[in-house]
mmCIF file of C-alpha atoms in Angstrom:
data_model
loop_
_atom_site.group_PDB
_atom_site.id
_atom_site.type_symbol
_atom_site.label_atom_id
_atom_site.label_comp_id
_atom_site.label_asym_id
_atom_site.label_seq_id
_atom_site.Cartn_x
_atom_site.Cartn_y
_atom_site.Cartn_z
ATOM 1 C CA PRO F 1 -21.827 23.256 6.904
ATOM 2 C CA LEU F 2 -19.132 25.951 6.850
ATOM 3 C CA GLU F 3 -18.107 25.016 10.379
ATOM 4 C CA LEU F 4 -17.904 21.351 9.385
ATOM 5 C CA GLU F 5 -15.930 22.249 6.254
ATOM 6 C CA LEU F 6 -13.355 24.019 8.397
ATOM 7 C CA GLU F 7 -13.272 21.148 10.877
ATOM 8 C CA LEU F 8 -12.771 18.622 8.093
ATOM 9 C CA ALA F 9 -9.904 20.677 6.655
ATOM 10 C CA ARG F 10 -8.323 20.931 10.097
ATOM 11 C CA LEU F 11 -8.538 17.175 10.597
ATOM 12 C CA GLU F 12 -7.084 16.494 7.157
ATOM 13 C CA HIS F 13 -4.151 18.707 8.092
ATOM 14 C CA ALA F 14 -3.821 16.982 11.472
ATOM 15 C CA HIS F 15 -3.833 13.586 9.826
ATOM 16 C CA GLU F 16 -1.105 14.528 7.364
ATOM 17 C CA ARG F 17 1.138 16.477 9.737
ATOM 18 C CA LEU F 18 0.546 14.790 13.076
ATOM 19 C CA ALA F 19 0.379 11.146 12.108
ATOM 20 C CA ARG F 20 1.991 10.108 15.364
ATOM 21 C CA ARG F 21 -1.185 11.379 17.125
ATOM 22 C CA ARG F 22 -3.180 8.742 15.279
ATOM 23 C CA GLN F 23 -5.444 7.759 18.186
ATOM 24 C CA ALA F 24 -6.407 11.351 18.991
ATOM 25 C CA THR F 25 -6.959 12.198 15.348
ATOM 26 C CA GLN F 26 -9.049 9.042 14.826
ATOM 27 C CA ALA F 27 -11.284 9.970 17.765
ATOM 28 C CA GLU F 28 -11.810 13.436 16.299
ATOM 29 C CA VAL F 29 -12.679 11.962 12.901
ATOM 30 C CA ASN F 30 -15.200 9.625 14.530
ATOM 31 C CA SER F 31 -16.804 12.549 16.359
ATOM 32 C CA LEU F 32 -17.057 14.586 13.161
ATOM 33 C CA GLN F 33 -18.619 11.698 11.273
ATOM 34 C CA LEU F 34 -21.218 11.012 13.966
ATOM 35 C CA ARG F 35 -22.166 14.679 14.035
ATOM 36 C CA ALA F 36 -22.486 14.830 10.255
ATOM 37 C CA ILE F 37 -24.680 11.718 10.207
ATOM 38 C CA SER F 38 -26.888 12.944 13.050
ATOM 39 C CA GLU F 39 -27.464 16.273 11.289
ATOM 40 C CA GLY F 40 -28.033 14.682 7.881
ATOM 41 C CA LEU F 41 -24.974 16.356 6.345
ATOM 42 C CA TRP F 42 -24.091 13.412 4.129
ATOM 43 C CA LEU F 43 -21.333 15.085 2.118
ATOM 44 C CA TYR F 44 -19.228 15.582 5.253
ATOM 45 C CA ALA F 45 -20.115 12.115 6.496
ATOM 46 C CA VAL F 46 -18.709 10.573 3.301
ATOM 47 C CA ARG F 47 -15.563 12.727 3.380
ATOM 48 C CA SER F 48 -14.882 11.875 7.014
ATOM 49 C CA ALA F 49 -15.230 8.198 6.071
ATOM 50 C CA GLY F 50 -12.317 8.772 3.722
ATOM 51 C CA LEU F 51 -10.253 10.048 6.634
ATOM 52 C CA ARG F 52 -11.157 6.949 8.649
ATOM 53 C CA ILE F 53 -9.778 4.772 5.862
ATOM 54 C CA SER F 54 -6.589 6.793 5.521
ATOM 55 C CA SER F 55 -6.134 6.530 9.286
ATOM 56 C CA GLY F 56 -5.886 2.744 9.023
ATOM 57 C CA GLY F 57 -9.383 1.544 8.162
ATOM 58 C CA GLY F 58 -10.364 -0.809 5.393
ATOM 59 C CA ARG F 59 -13.236 -2.739 3.903
ATOM 60 C CA ARG F 60 -15.770 -1.986 6.650
ATOM 61 C CA GLU F 61 -15.143 1.763 6.427
ATOM 62 C CA LEU F 62 -15.404 1.652 2.625
ATOM 63 C CA ALA F 63 -18.782 -0.095 2.870
ATOM 64 C CA LEU F 64 -19.948 2.562 5.344
ATOM 65 C CA ALA F 65 -18.848 5.351 2.996
ATOM 66 C CA GLU F 66 -20.755 3.736 0.122
ATOM 67 C CA ALA F 67 -23.885 3.456 2.276
ATOM 68 C CA LEU F 68 -23.597 7.098 3.338
ATOM 69 C CA ALA F 69 -23.070 8.218 -0.262
ATOM 70 C CA ALA F 70 -26.456 6.751 -1.183
ATOM 71 C CA HIS F 71 -27.993 9.747 0.618
ATOM 72 C CA LEU F 72 -26.287 12.199 -1.756
ATOM 73 C CA PRO F 73 -27.783 13.402 -5.049
ATOM 74 C CA PRO F 74 -26.997 10.829 -7.776
ATOM 75 C CA HIS F 75 -24.637 13.150 -9.657
ATOM 76 C CA LEU F 76 -22.447 13.521 -6.538
ATOM 77 C CA GLN F 77 -22.312 9.936 -5.335
ATOM 78 C CA GLU F 78 -19.514 8.498 -7.463
ATOM 79 C CA ARG F 79 -17.515 11.746 -7.463
ATOM 80 C CA GLU F 80 -17.466 11.944 -3.659
ATOM 81 C CA LEU F 81 -16.640 8.247 -3.341
ATOM 82 C CA LEU F 82 -13.623 8.550 -5.664
ATOM 83 C CA PRO F 83 -11.091 9.823 -3.052
ATOM 84 C CA VAL F 84 -12.516 7.416 -0.482
ATOM 85 C CA ARG F 85 -11.975 4.474 -2.822
ATOM 86 C CA LEU F 86 -8.464 5.638 -3.659
ATOM 87 C CA HIS F 87 -7.623 5.779 0.046
ATOM 88 C CA ALA F 88 -9.089 2.308 0.532
ATOM 89 C CA ALA F 89 -7.221 0.845 -2.449
ATOM 90 C CA ARG F 90 -3.915 2.115 -1.055
ATOM 91 C CA VAL F 91 -4.669 0.452 2.272
ATOM 92 C CA PHE F 92 -5.551 -2.829 0.547
ATOM 93 C CA ILE F 93 -2.371 -2.727 -1.560
ATOM 94 C CA GLU F 94 -0.159 -2.155 1.473
ATOM 95 C CA GLU F 95 -1.917 -5.064 3.192
ATOM 96 C CA GLY F 96 -1.259 -7.318 0.194
ATOM 97 C CA ARG F 97 -4.973 -7.673 -0.632
ATOM 98 C CA PHE F 98 -4.448 -7.076 -4.314
ATOM 99 C CA GLU F 99 -7.691 -8.486 -5.715
ATOM 100 C CA LEU F 100 -9.701 -6.336 -3.325
ATOM 101 C CA ALA F 101 -7.667 -3.296 -4.390
ATOM 102 C CA ARG F 102 -8.357 -4.088 -8.043
ATOM 103 C CA GLU F 103 -12.103 -4.360 -7.397
ATOM 104 C CA THR F 104 -12.064 -1.054 -5.501
ATOM 105 C CA LEU F 105 -10.281 0.762 -8.345
ATOM 106 C CA ALA F 106 -12.563 -0.483 -11.144
ATOM 107 C CA PRO F 107 -15.379 2.081 -10.619
ATOM 108 C CA CYS F 108 -12.754 4.810 -10.182
ATOM 109 C CA ARG F 109 -11.319 4.191 -13.628
ATOM 110 C CA ALA F 110 -14.781 4.154 -15.208
ATOM 111 C CA LEU F 111 -15.650 7.532 -13.650
ATOM 112 C CA VAL F 112 -12.326 9.162 -14.544
ATOM 113 C CA ASP F 113 -12.411 7.986 -18.154
ATOM 114 C CA GLU F 114 -15.936 9.348 -18.500
ATOM 115 C CA SER F 115 -15.541 12.842 -17.071
ATOM 116 C CA LEU F 116 -12.278 13.515 -15.204
ATOM 117 C CA ARG F 117 -9.407 13.046 -17.640
ATOM 118 C CA ASP F 118 -6.289 15.159 -16.939
ATOM 119 C CA THR F 119 -7.536 16.219 -13.517
ATOM 120 C CA PRO F 120 -5.769 15.667 -10.178
ATOM 121 C CA GLU F 121 -8.164 12.765 -9.584
ATOM 122 C CA ASP F 122 -7.032 11.150 -12.835
ATOM 123 C CA PHE F 123 -3.348 11.465 -11.921
ATOM 124 C CA GLU F 124 -3.937 10.194 -8.384
ATOM 125 C CA LEU F 125 -5.677 7.150 -9.856
ATOM 126 C CA VAL F 126 -2.710 6.483 -12.167
ATOM 127 C CA LEU F 127 -0.423 6.550 -9.123
ATOM 128 C CA VAL F 128 -2.550 4.011 -7.261
ATOM 129 C CA GLU F 129 -2.993 1.746 -10.299
ATOM 130 C CA SER F 130 0.760 1.726 -10.916
ATOM 131 C CA LEU F 131 1.362 1.100 -7.206
ATOM 132 C CA LEU F 132 -0.784 -2.030 -7.474
ATOM 133 C CA GLN F 133 1.261 -3.241 -10.460
ATOM 134 C CA TRP F 134 4.509 -2.374 -8.677
ATOM 135 C CA ARG F 135 3.645 -4.200 -5.460
ATOM 136 C CA GLN F 136 2.718 -7.271 -7.496
ATOM 137 C CA GLY F 137 6.144 -7.219 -9.132
ATOM 138 C CA VAL F 138 4.853 -6.232 -12.582
ATOM 139 C CA TYR F 139 7.496 -3.541 -12.947
ATOM 140 C CA ASP F 140 7.406 -2.979 -16.695
ATOM 141 C CA ALA F 141 3.687 -2.205 -16.679
ATOM 142 C CA ALA F 142 3.993 0.033 -13.598
ATOM 143 C CA ALA F 143 6.831 2.060 -15.119
ATOM 144 C CA SER F 144 5.032 2.333 -18.463
ATOM 145 C CA SER F 145 1.884 3.641 -16.741
ATOM 146 C CA LEU F 146 3.830 6.396 -14.994
ATOM 147 C CA ARG F 147 5.943 7.367 -17.997
ATOM 148 C CA ALA F 148 2.890 7.560 -20.246
ATOM 149 C CA ARG F 149 1.264 10.213 -18.038
ATOM 150 C CA LEU F 150 4.303 12.026 -16.576
ATOM 151 C CA ALA F 151 4.274 14.810 -19.162
ATOM 152 C CA ASP F 152 0.507 15.204 -18.692
ATOM 153 C CA VAL F 153 0.722 15.708 -14.925
ATOM 154 C CA GLN F 154 3.678 18.092 -15.247
ATOM 155 C CA ARG F 155 1.861 20.160 -17.862
ATOM 156 C CA ALA F 156 -1.462 20.215 -16.009
ATOM 157 C CA LEU F 157 -0.227 20.751 -12.437
ATOM 158 C CA GLY F 158 3.383 21.926 -12.759
ATOM 159 C CA GLU F 159 6.693 20.078 -12.444
ATOM 160 C CA ASP F 160 6.979 20.892 -8.730
ATOM 161 C CA SER F 161 3.438 19.855 -7.822
ATOM 162 C CA PHE F 162 2.887 17.160 -5.224
ATOM 163 C CA LEU F 163 1.495 14.645 -7.721
ATOM 164 C CA ALA F 164 4.180 15.303 -10.354
ATOM 165 C CA VAL F 165 6.913 14.714 -7.780
ATOM 166 C CA ASN F 166 5.158 11.544 -6.596
ATOM 167 C CA PHE F 167 5.191 10.261 -10.177
ATOM 168 C CA LEU F 168 8.975 10.729 -10.211
ATOM 169 C CA VAL F 169 9.481 9.225 -6.748
ATOM 170 C CA ASN F 170 7.620 6.050 -7.672
ATOM 171 C CA LEU F 171 9.204 5.842 -11.103
ATOM 172 C CA THR F 172 12.718 6.062 -9.691
ATOM 173 C CA ALA F 173 11.979 3.360 -7.122
ATOM 174 C CA ILE F 174 10.640 1.094 -9.854
ATOM 175 C CA GLU F 175 13.677 1.719 -12.063
ATOM 176 C CA GLN F 176 15.895 0.770 -9.131
ATOM 177 C CA GLU F 177 14.018 -2.485 -8.604
ATOM 178 C CA ARG F 178 14.149 -3.201 -12.350
ATOM 179 C CA GLY F 179 17.940 -3.216 -12.086
ATOM 180 C CA ARG F 180 18.597 0.248 -13.536
ATOM 181 C CA PRO F 181 20.271 1.994 -10.589
ATOM 182 C CA ASP F 182 22.285 4.585 -12.531
ATOM 183 C CA GLU F 183 19.166 5.962 -14.196
ATOM 184 C CA ALA F 184 17.319 5.866 -10.866
ATOM 185 C CA ILE F 185 20.099 7.719 -9.008
ATOM 186 C CA GLU F 186 20.217 10.563 -11.524
ATOM 187 C CA LEU F 187 16.430 10.923 -11.512
ATOM 188 C CA MET F 188 16.190 10.827 -7.703
ATOM 189 C CA GLN F 189 18.932 13.389 -7.179
ATOM 190 C CA GLU F 190 17.245 15.789 -9.590
ATOM 191 C CA THR F 191 13.881 15.212 -7.889
ATOM 192 C CA ALA F 192 15.414 15.875 -4.462
ATOM 193 C CA ARG F 193 16.957 19.141 -5.666
ATOM 194 C CA ARG F 194 13.605 20.230 -7.078
ATOM 195 C CA VAL F 195 11.731 19.470 -3.849
ATOM 196 C CA GLU F 196 14.374 21.194 -1.712
ATOM 197 C CA ARG F 197 14.083 24.343 -3.836
ATOM 198 C CA VAL F 198 10.327 24.462 -3.332
ATOM 199 C CA ASP F 199 9.796 23.023 0.171
ATOM 200 C CA GLY F 200 13.163 23.339 1.925
ATOM 201 C CA PRO F 201 15.655 20.716 3.189
ATOM 202 C CA ASP F 202 13.296 19.127 5.752
ATOM 203 C CA ALA F 203 10.330 18.634 3.425
ATOM 204 C CA LEU F 204 8.243 15.591 4.280
ATOM 205 C CA ARG F 205 8.164 14.366 0.705
ATOM 206 C CA LEU F 206 11.958 14.111 0.707
ATOM 207 C CA GLY F 207 11.680 11.053 2.984
ATOM 208 C CA PRO F 208 10.831 8.455 0.310
ATOM 209 C CA ILE F 209 13.201 10.112 -2.162
ATOM 210 C CA PHE F 210 16.233 9.728 0.104
ATOM 211 C CA ASN F 211 15.188 6.249 1.202
ATOM 212 C CA ASN F 212 14.983 5.073 -2.411
ATOM 213 C CA LEU F 213 18.187 6.931 -3.283
ATOM 214 C CA GLY F 214 19.964 5.005 -0.539
ATOM 215 C CA LEU F 215 18.853 1.700 -2.055
ATOM 216 C CA ALA F 216 20.064 2.713 -5.503
ATOM 217 C CA LEU F 217 23.429 3.912 -4.189
ATOM 218 C CA MET F 218 23.879 0.689 -2.234
ATOM 219 C CA SER F 219 23.235 -1.402 -5.345
ATOM 220 C CA VAL F 220 26.214 0.228 -7.116
ATOM 221 C CA GLY F 221 28.527 -0.006 -4.106
ATOM 222 C CA ARG F 222 28.416 3.643 -3.008
ATOM 223 C CA LEU F 223 27.851 2.565 0.575
ATOM 224 C CA GLU F 224 28.826 5.679 2.538
ATOM 225 C CA GLU F 225 26.557 7.805 0.348
ATOM 226 C CA ALA F 226 23.822 5.202 0.739
ATOM 227 C CA GLU F 227 24.078 5.340 4.524
ATOM 228 C CA ARG F 228 23.817 9.140 4.510
ATOM 229 C CA ALA F 229 20.776 9.097 2.240
ATOM 230 C CA VAL F 230 18.912 6.482 4.290
ATOM 231 C CA ARG F 231 19.736 8.261 7.547
ATOM 232 C CA ARG F 232 18.379 11.515 6.139
ATOM 233 C CA ALA F 233 15.121 9.747 5.297
ATOM 234 C CA GLY F 234 15.080 8.473 8.875
ATOM 235 C CA VAL F 235 15.417 11.975 10.326
ATOM 236 C CA ILE F 236 12.516 13.249 8.209
ATOM 237 C CA TRP F 237 10.212 10.315 8.979
ATOM 238 C CA THR F 238 11.063 10.283 12.686
ATOM 239 C CA ALA F 239 10.062 13.944 12.946
ATOM 240 C CA LEU F 240 6.702 13.075 11.384
ATOM 241 C CA HIS F 241 5.892 9.648 12.807
ATOM 242 C CA GLY F 242 8.131 8.949 15.797
ATOM 243 C CA ALA F 243 10.868 6.309 15.877
ATOM 244 C CA ASP F 244 8.636 3.221 16.195
ATOM 245 C CA HIS F 245 6.230 3.841 13.330
ATOM 246 C CA PRO F 246 6.077 1.147 10.581
ATOM 247 C CA GLN F 247 7.387 3.721 8.100
ATOM 248 C CA LEU F 248 10.698 3.786 9.990
ATOM 249 C CA ALA F 249 11.085 0.050 9.428
ATOM 250 C CA PHE F 250 12.046 0.894 5.832
ATOM 251 C CA VAL F 251 14.958 2.906 7.193
ATOM 252 C CA TYR F 252 16.044 0.243 9.692
ATOM 253 C CA THR F 253 15.843 -2.532 7.078
ATOM 254 C CA ASN F 254 17.799 -0.529 4.533
ATOM 255 C CA LEU F 255 20.414 0.516 7.087
ATOM 256 C CA GLY F 256 20.773 -3.140 8.010
ATOM 257 C CA ASP F 257 21.426 -4.021 4.380
ATOM 258 C CA VAL F 258 23.942 -1.181 4.019
ATOM 259 C CA TYR F 259 25.800 -2.187 7.182
ATOM 260 C CA ALA F 260 25.882 -5.824 6.059
ATOM 261 C CA ALA F 261 27.460 -4.737 2.770
ATOM 262 C CA MET F 262 30.017 -2.704 4.751
ATOM 263 C CA GLY F 263 30.895 -5.682 6.949
ATOM 264 C CA ARG F 264 29.369 -4.042 10.039
ATOM 265 C CA ASP F 265 27.417 -7.192 10.830
ATOM 266 C CA GLU F 266 26.529 -6.497 14.467
ATOM 267 C CA GLU F 267 25.052 -3.124 13.570
ATOM 268 C CA ALA F 268 23.219 -4.743 10.659
ATOM 269 C CA ALA F 269 21.709 -7.375 12.947
ATOM 270 C CA ALA F 270 20.516 -4.721 15.405
ATOM 271 C CA GLU F 271 18.847 -2.618 12.701
ATOM 272 C CA LEU F 272 17.136 -5.618 11.109
ATOM 273 C CA ALA F 273 15.905 -6.917 14.465
ATOM 274 C CA ARG F 274 14.401 -3.508 15.189
ATOM 275 C CA ALA F 275 12.744 -3.401 11.772
ATOM 276 C CA LEU F 276 11.238 -6.865 12.190
ATOM 277 C CA GLU F 277 9.888 -6.059 15.651
ATOM 278 C CA ILE F 278 8.198 -2.894 14.378
ATOM 279 C CA ARG F 279 6.734 -4.579 11.306
ATOM 280 C CA ARG F 280 5.363 -7.517 13.262
ATOM 281 C CA ALA F 281 3.771 -5.163 15.787
ATOM 282 C CA GLY F 282 2.386 -2.668 13.282
ATOM 283 C CA LEU F 283 1.677 -4.775 10.191
ATOM 284 C CA GLY F 284 1.592 -8.402 11.297
ATOM 285 C CA GLU F 285 3.626 -11.416 10.241
ATOM 286 C CA GLN F 286 1.754 -12.072 6.986
ATOM 287 C CA HIS F 287 2.581 -8.754 5.328
ATOM 288 C CA PRO F 288 4.769 -8.125 2.260
ATOM 289 C CA TYR F 289 6.992 -5.640 4.111
ATOM 290 C CA THR F 290 7.558 -8.081 6.962
ATOM 291 C CA ALA F 291 8.604 -10.674 4.384
ATOM 292 C CA TYR F 292 11.068 -8.165 2.912
ATOM 293 C CA THR F 293 12.778 -7.774 6.297
ATOM 294 C CA HIS F 294 12.842 -11.552 6.764
ATOM 295 C CA LEU F 295 14.792 -11.863 3.501
ATOM 296 C CA SER F 296 17.324 -9.256 4.593
ATOM 297 C CA ARG F 297 17.817 -11.188 7.821
ATOM 298 C CA ALA F 298 18.177 -14.447 5.879
ATOM 299 C CA ARG F 299 21.010 -12.975 3.814
ATOM 300 C CA LEU F 300 22.743 -11.635 6.910
ATOM 301 C CA PHE F 301 22.478 -14.937 8.805
ATOM 302 C CA LEU F 302 23.880 -16.817 5.820
ATOM 303 C CA LYS F 303 26.729 -14.317 5.552
ATOM 304 C CA THR F 304 27.594 -14.708 9.247
ATOM 305 C CA GLY F 305 27.547 -18.517 9.162
ATOM 306 C CA ASP F 306 24.129 -19.404 10.594
ATOM 307 C CA PRO F 307 22.299 -21.315 7.831
ATOM 308 C CA GLU F 308 19.696 -22.664 10.275
ATOM 309 C CA ALA F 309 18.530 -19.154 11.131
ATOM 310 C CA ALA F 310 18.789 -18.124 7.475
ATOM 311 C CA SER F 311 16.550 -21.033 6.492
ATOM 312 C CA ALA F 312 13.918 -20.039 9.060
ATOM 313 C CA GLU F 313 13.893 -16.424 7.877
ATOM 314 C CA ALA F 314 13.673 -17.370 4.191
ATOM 315 C CA THR F 315 10.883 -19.850 4.941
ATOM 316 C CA ALA F 316 8.887 -17.144 6.735
ATOM 317 C CA ALA F 317 9.297 -14.829 3.742
ATOM 318 C CA LEU F 318 8.328 -17.565 1.287
ATOM 319 C CA GLU F 319 5.170 -18.500 3.202
ATOM 320 C CA THR F 320 3.964 -14.909 3.109
ATOM 321 C CA ARG F 321 4.829 -14.261 -0.522
ATOM 322 C CA ALA F 322 3.401 -17.553 -1.754
ATOM 323 C CA ALA F 323 0.117 -16.675 -0.038
ATOM 324 C CA LEU F 324 -0.035 -13.099 -1.349
ATOM 325 C CA TYR F 325 1.242 -13.271 -4.941
ATOM 326 C CA ASP F 326 0.041 -15.211 -7.968
ATOM 327 C CA GLU F 327 2.088 -16.938 -10.666
ATOM 328 C CA SER F 328 2.657 -13.709 -12.597
ATOM 329 C CA SER F 329 4.918 -12.390 -9.800
ATOM 330 C CA TRP F 330 8.591 -13.218 -9.324
ATOM 331 C CA LEU F 331 8.581 -12.260 -5.628
ATOM 332 C CA PRO F 332 8.045 -15.810 -4.274
ATOM 333 C CA ALA F 333 10.968 -16.925 -6.456
ATOM 334 C CA GLU F 334 13.259 -14.448 -4.692
ATOM 335 C CA ALA F 335 12.419 -16.079 -1.368
ATOM 336 C CA ARG F 336 12.988 -19.533 -2.879
ATOM 337 C CA VAL F 337 16.469 -18.533 -4.030
ATOM 338 C CA GLU F 338 17.404 -17.419 -0.506
ATOM 339 C CA LEU F 339 15.920 -20.584 0.967
ATOM 340 C CA GLY F 340 17.838 -22.651 -1.582
ATOM 341 C CA ARG F 341 21.092 -20.941 -0.587
ATOM 342 C CA ALA F 342 20.426 -21.664 3.075
ATOM 343 C CA LEU F 343 19.587 -25.306 2.360
ATOM 344 C CA LEU F 344 22.780 -25.652 0.320
ATOM 345 C CA ALA F 345 24.807 -24.312 3.245
ATOM 346 C CA ARG F 346 23.112 -26.876 5.492
ATOM 347 C CA GLY F 347 24.039 -29.684 3.096
ATOM 348 C CA GLU F 348 20.435 -30.419 2.112
ATOM 349 C CA LEU F 349 21.173 -30.598 -1.590
ATOM 350 C CA ASP F 350 17.984 -32.266 -2.825
ATOM 351 C CA ALA F 351 15.796 -29.741 -1.022
ATOM 352 C CA ALA F 352 17.931 -26.888 -2.359
ATOM 353 C CA ARG F 353 17.624 -28.234 -5.917
ATOM 354 C CA ALA F 354 13.851 -28.426 -5.529
ATOM 355 C CA GLU F 355 13.659 -24.789 -4.461
ATOM 356 C CA ALA F 356 15.947 -23.733 -7.310
ATOM 357 C CA ALA F 357 13.771 -25.575 -9.836
ATOM 358 C CA LEU F 358 10.609 -23.937 -8.502
ATOM 359 C CA ALA F 359 12.309 -20.538 -8.586
ATOM 360 C CA ARG F 360 13.440 -21.047 -12.188
ATOM 361 C CA ALA F 361 9.933 -22.015 -13.285
ATOM 362 C CA ALA F 362 8.448 -19.014 -11.485
ATOM 363 C CA ILE F 363 10.885 -16.556 -13.059
ATOM 364 C CA GLU F 364 10.178 -17.917 -16.532
ATOM 365 C CA ARG F 365 6.425 -17.505 -15.941
ATOM 366 C CA SER F 366 6.638 -14.051 -14.388
ATOM 367 C CA THR F 367 7.023 -10.596 -15.868
ATOM 368 C CA GLY F 368 9.604 -8.008 -14.884
ATOM 369 C CA ALA F 369 11.943 -10.168 -12.793
ATOM 370 C CA PRO F 370 15.135 -8.165 -12.093
ATOM 371 C CA ALA F 371 18.335 -9.320 -13.748
ATOM 372 C CA GLU F 372 20.099 -9.640 -10.395
ATOM 373 C CA LEU F 373 17.562 -12.253 -9.273
ATOM 374 C CA GLY F 374 18.233 -14.318 -12.383
ATOM 375 C CA ALA F 375 21.978 -14.020 -11.755
ATOM 376 C CA ALA F 376 21.585 -15.128 -8.129
ATOM 377 C CA LEU F 377 19.569 -18.153 -9.214
ATOM 378 C CA THR F 378 22.158 -19.050 -11.861
ATOM 379 C CA ARG F 379 24.891 -18.968 -9.201
ATOM 380 C CA LEU F 380 22.815 -21.220 -6.946
ATOM 381 C CA GLU F 381 22.179 -23.692 -9.774
ATOM 382 C CA ALA F 382 25.905 -23.799 -10.588
ATOM 383 C CA ALA F 383 26.769 -24.508 -6.946
ATOM 384 C CA LEU F 384 24.277 -27.390 -6.900
ATOM 385 C CA ARG F 385 25.688 -29.180 -9.943
#
């Protein structure tokens, strides 16, 4: 068991630090799990199942972990499954399988409320629960969840702890998407300074901070600063993942948006094409992040005078978002606004009005729609009168 404990720790480190070696690491995890099962060491078998999920697995691996956990003493079963379920829920959220994520998190919340309040497991669960709300576009609830427990995690684990910083990273990104960029910029810059003091200027957890900072700076017109921030995120993530990892598609999409705002349209087109290629290859067409890149391309094509291409990109984004999100989300409405703009540019006024009407109804039903989306829809409606 001690040998397996050391091997498991080594593989956890390899997974975190050498993500670009995913195939090799996955093979090692498989070997460890088979050995643990063959020797009846069920604790290590369950923990290695968690690594399989965090290496890109999903529902099948979660079911295997639950079956393996049945061999553990009853008092250990749910506790050992908690990190496995959290890993799985993150995977499901990133895949847009929100109902499955919600089902996976339900037993986690019951266990934490019973016996694990104010522990790292509790705070990790809050992060995942708020991530689910965030990805569904329910920004107010996501931000409230994080703010309600921020002081708790800072007091229990320290302001510079990994989980406390993650609370701030996610909160700043949500504030940016809620249309509060000034507050987000100040919070992100302070978080970056704190991480740099503790971990140094190349710290891995600076990647999402600088990426989100770039978005916030772009939204207030500080484009040169935005470009520098996004590029710094790209350097950090490239060192970890390599240049063609799906994580880098965030950088390429955001650089494309920055360049479009600067009027550097050819560079914007190149970055967005690269982002779309990577997301299609790594995530598939029907993925929320792929839809995000489609919308950026739709805006660029409309800006450069190609409403046909803009319409195709907006339609692709709408098809994905309409399939993934329910009526409580405003995200399909965002795609409808871009499609309506493209249809207007093509002279298809009735179709554009129909999309605008559907977008208006969706925004009125939804919670947390950003003010800028409402303003964009109002401009479209005025142009269609």
